[in-house]
Amino acid sequence: MKHASTLDRGLLGLIIATLVATVAIYLVDPVYFHEVYAAEDKLVEYGTAVFLLMASLVLLRNAGALRGRRAPTLAVGLTLVYALMFFAAAGEEISWGQRIIGWESGEFFEENNKQNETNFHNLVVGDLHLAKTLFGSVLTTVLLLYLVALPLAYPRLAPIRRLADRLAVPVPGTRHAIFAVAASIVIAAIDVHRKWEVYELVFSLLACSIFLRPQNRERTT
């Protein structure tokens, strides 16, 4: 538990450092911001992939802990599903290593992917671009409800608390809600291309922190 607490503080410290660096780089050199700092295959994107993968590993550890203390099968199974989702998100972030290894996309992705890469979030179906719809405003709204509304509702509303515990949903703490709001304000205040890449990095760091020490950790870890 002490180790988890130390790692948790380190993750929150990284969020602060990320937001400070984001504002500083934006003010000093906006061109460097979108061409280097937050560019594809650079620091922010790789950082996001690494911490999404770390979040997946933490969830796997949580699933093992739940199984070890004979928690309900539903809780163990859903935690494994959450782990798989974050593993997939990490892979999607770097197009499953395509640009790192240098392999070619298949015919389907060549024809239907906006960037001709092997990932799903850049698929274009008719006039529907998934990155701008499902993975854009819709996902952002869901994440903000999870990060800000759920931490407030969980200790106050018994039905929400029972549902979250039954589904083994790691509930963010108040500190996570504060960091989510602060990051949202910073991102909204700056006007530069690719600023949302930083938002994704902050979320990946928050996810690791939440899964390590959720508000309902006796039910999910």
XYZ file of C-alpha atoms in Angstrom:
221
model
C 0.000 0.000 0.000
C 2.856 2.377 0.806
C 4.414 1.667 -2.589
C 1.081 2.389 -4.315
C 0.768 5.653 -2.403
C 4.260 6.756 -3.468
C 3.610 5.850 -7.100
C 0.276 7.659 -6.948
C 1.954 10.870 -5.786
C 4.540 10.493 -8.550
C 1.795 10.194 -11.188
C 0.020 13.300 -9.918
C 3.361 15.121 -9.910
C 3.822 14.149 -13.558
C 0.421 15.635 -14.370
C 1.443 18.931 -12.804
C 4.744 18.878 -14.693
C 2.928 18.095 -17.953
C 0.478 20.970 -17.551
C 3.214 23.439 -16.593
C 5.350 22.352 -19.568
C 2.326 22.569 -21.861
C 1.558 26.158 -20.925
C 5.228 27.187 -21.038
C 5.855 25.683 -24.477
C 2.618 27.133 -25.815
C 3.580 30.634 -24.648
C 7.207 30.447 -25.796
C 6.951 28.541 -29.076
C 3.542 27.374 -30.392
C 5.169 26.003 -33.540
C 7.446 23.749 -31.463
C 4.343 22.699 -29.518
C 2.518 21.131 -32.459
C 5.517 20.153 -34.607
C 7.617 18.517 -31.872
C 6.165 18.428 -28.347
C 2.693 17.084 -29.200
C 3.488 15.778 -32.682
C 2.832 12.225 -33.821
C 5.522 9.761 -32.703
C 6.962 12.240 -30.202
C 7.125 12.616 -26.430
C 3.445 13.240 -25.634
C 2.067 10.496 -27.863
C 4.546 7.866 -26.697
C 3.978 8.930 -23.098
C 0.247 8.402 -23.527
C 0.781 4.917 -24.947
C 3.147 3.963 -22.115
C 0.788 5.079 -19.351
C -2.269 3.517 -21.014
C -0.328 0.258 -21.039
C 0.648 0.802 -17.409
C -3.023 1.358 -16.550
C -3.834 -1.961 -18.224
C -1.166 -3.726 -16.152
C -2.492 -2.181 -12.929
C -5.967 -3.465 -13.793
C -4.534 -6.923 -14.408
C -2.929 -6.771 -10.978
C -6.259 -5.693 -9.494
C -8.020 -8.618 -11.183
C -5.473 -10.985 -9.671
C -5.985 -9.464 -6.235
C -9.766 -9.772 -6.533
C -9.481 -13.386 -7.606
C -7.084 -14.081 -4.748
C -9.631 -12.954 -2.183
C -12.461 -14.737 -3.966
C -14.346 -11.664 -5.090
C -17.451 -12.202 -7.261
C -16.674 -13.584 -10.708
C -18.380 -10.567 -12.293
C -15.938 -8.177 -10.588
C -12.907 -10.191 -11.719
C -14.213 -10.599 -15.253
C -15.105 -6.936 -15.721
C -11.726 -5.839 -14.367
C -10.095 -8.029 -16.990
C -12.323 -6.425 -19.637
C -11.247 -2.965 -18.457
C -7.613 -4.089 -18.685
C -8.158 -5.286 -22.252
C -9.771 -1.952 -23.172
C -6.765 0.015 -21.942
C -4.364 -2.366 -23.680
C -6.280 -1.754 -26.907
C -6.187 2.008 -26.313
C -2.395 1.872 -25.891
C -2.063 -0.057 -29.140
C -4.368 2.313 -30.989
C -2.372 5.309 -29.778
C 0.704 4.154 -31.711
C -1.197 2.332 -34.496
C -0.086 -0.975 -32.983
C 3.557 -0.160 -33.620
C 3.097 0.207 -37.362
C 5.191 3.350 -37.707
C 7.819 1.984 -35.325
C 8.245 -1.315 -37.150
C 7.386 0.038 -40.583
C 4.894 -2.545 -41.884
C 2.233 -1.724 -44.468
C -1.495 -1.425 -43.785
C -3.890 -3.983 -45.228
C -6.311 -3.144 -48.024
C -9.208 -2.397 -45.637
C -7.265 0.209 -43.678
C -5.747 1.673 -46.842
C -9.249 2.342 -48.136
C -11.081 3.320 -44.938
C -8.519 4.856 -42.599
C -8.002 8.618 -42.827
C -4.240 8.231 -42.276
C -3.921 4.869 -44.106
C -2.796 3.308 -40.819
C -3.786 0.163 -38.961
C -6.025 1.613 -36.255
C -9.735 1.985 -35.700
C -10.015 5.483 -34.257
C -9.086 7.064 -37.604
C -11.571 5.022 -39.621
C -13.933 6.940 -41.890
C -17.310 5.292 -42.492
C -19.174 7.299 -45.101
C -19.144 10.837 -43.741
C -18.497 9.617 -40.188
C -14.952 10.110 -38.843
C -14.741 8.094 -35.623
C -11.936 10.200 -34.135
C -14.134 13.316 -34.322
C -17.413 11.729 -33.246
C -17.299 8.625 -31.062
C -13.679 9.182 -29.983
C -14.081 12.961 -29.835
C -16.840 14.884 -28.090
C -18.775 11.770 -27.001
C -15.796 10.140 -25.300
C -14.715 13.454 -23.760
C -18.169 13.882 -22.190
C -18.151 10.325 -20.821
C -14.665 10.773 -19.356
C -15.572 14.054 -17.656
C -18.674 12.463 -16.134
C -16.485 9.620 -14.877
C -13.724 11.880 -13.570
C -15.828 14.691 -12.092
C -19.444 13.595 -11.532
C -18.862 10.022 -10.306
C -16.446 10.959 -7.465
C -19.095 13.333 -6.108
C -22.045 10.981 -6.591
C -20.433 7.781 -5.275
C -20.383 8.618 -1.534
C -23.746 10.431 -1.661
C -26.021 8.255 -3.806
C -26.503 4.653 -2.682
C -27.773 3.359 -6.087
C -24.698 4.781 -7.847
C -22.434 3.322 -5.156
C -24.009 -0.141 -5.425
C -23.844 -0.129 -9.231
C -20.207 1.026 -9.327
C -19.169 -1.619 -6.797
C -21.128 -4.367 -8.536
C -19.484 -3.506 -11.877
C -16.064 -3.182 -10.178
C -15.660 0.334 -11.553
C -12.619 2.052 -9.949
C -14.107 5.305 -8.682
C -11.885 8.406 -8.910
C -11.176 10.309 -5.721
C -11.673 14.022 -5.117
C -8.033 14.676 -6.033
C -8.607 13.098 -9.433
C -11.650 15.285 -10.048
C -9.633 18.397 -9.172
C -6.834 17.421 -11.543
C -9.339 16.643 -14.319
C -10.974 20.061 -13.962
C -7.591 21.813 -13.847
C -6.433 20.001 -17.001
C -9.685 20.873 -18.768
C -9.227 24.556 -17.938
C -5.626 24.548 -19.187
C -6.515 22.801 -22.451
C -9.494 25.086 -23.025
C -7.349 28.189 -22.373
C -4.675 27.440 -24.967
C -5.250 27.699 -28.693
C -2.796 25.527 -30.561
C -2.960 22.586 -32.926
C -2.727 19.123 -31.292
C -3.468 20.375 -27.778
C -5.818 17.424 -27.278
C -2.844 15.083 -27.424
C -1.802 16.543 -24.067
C -5.308 15.960 -22.715
C -4.946 12.277 -23.622
C -1.613 12.083 -21.789
C -3.145 13.628 -18.664
C -6.015 11.139 -18.802
C -3.607 8.191 -19.097
C -1.727 9.418 -16.015
C -4.996 9.943 -14.129
C -6.148 6.447 -15.087
C -3.018 4.893 -13.582
C -3.524 6.868 -10.385
C -7.211 5.969 -10.154
C -6.645 2.256 -10.703
C -3.864 2.210 -8.104
C -5.852 3.986 -5.412
C -9.549 4.364 -6.299
C -12.106 5.732 -3.880
C -13.604 2.215 -3.603
C -10.300 0.315 -3.486
C -11.615 -2.267 -1.019
C -14.048 -3.332 -3.763
C -11.812 -3.132 -6.827
C -8.208 -3.870 -5.847
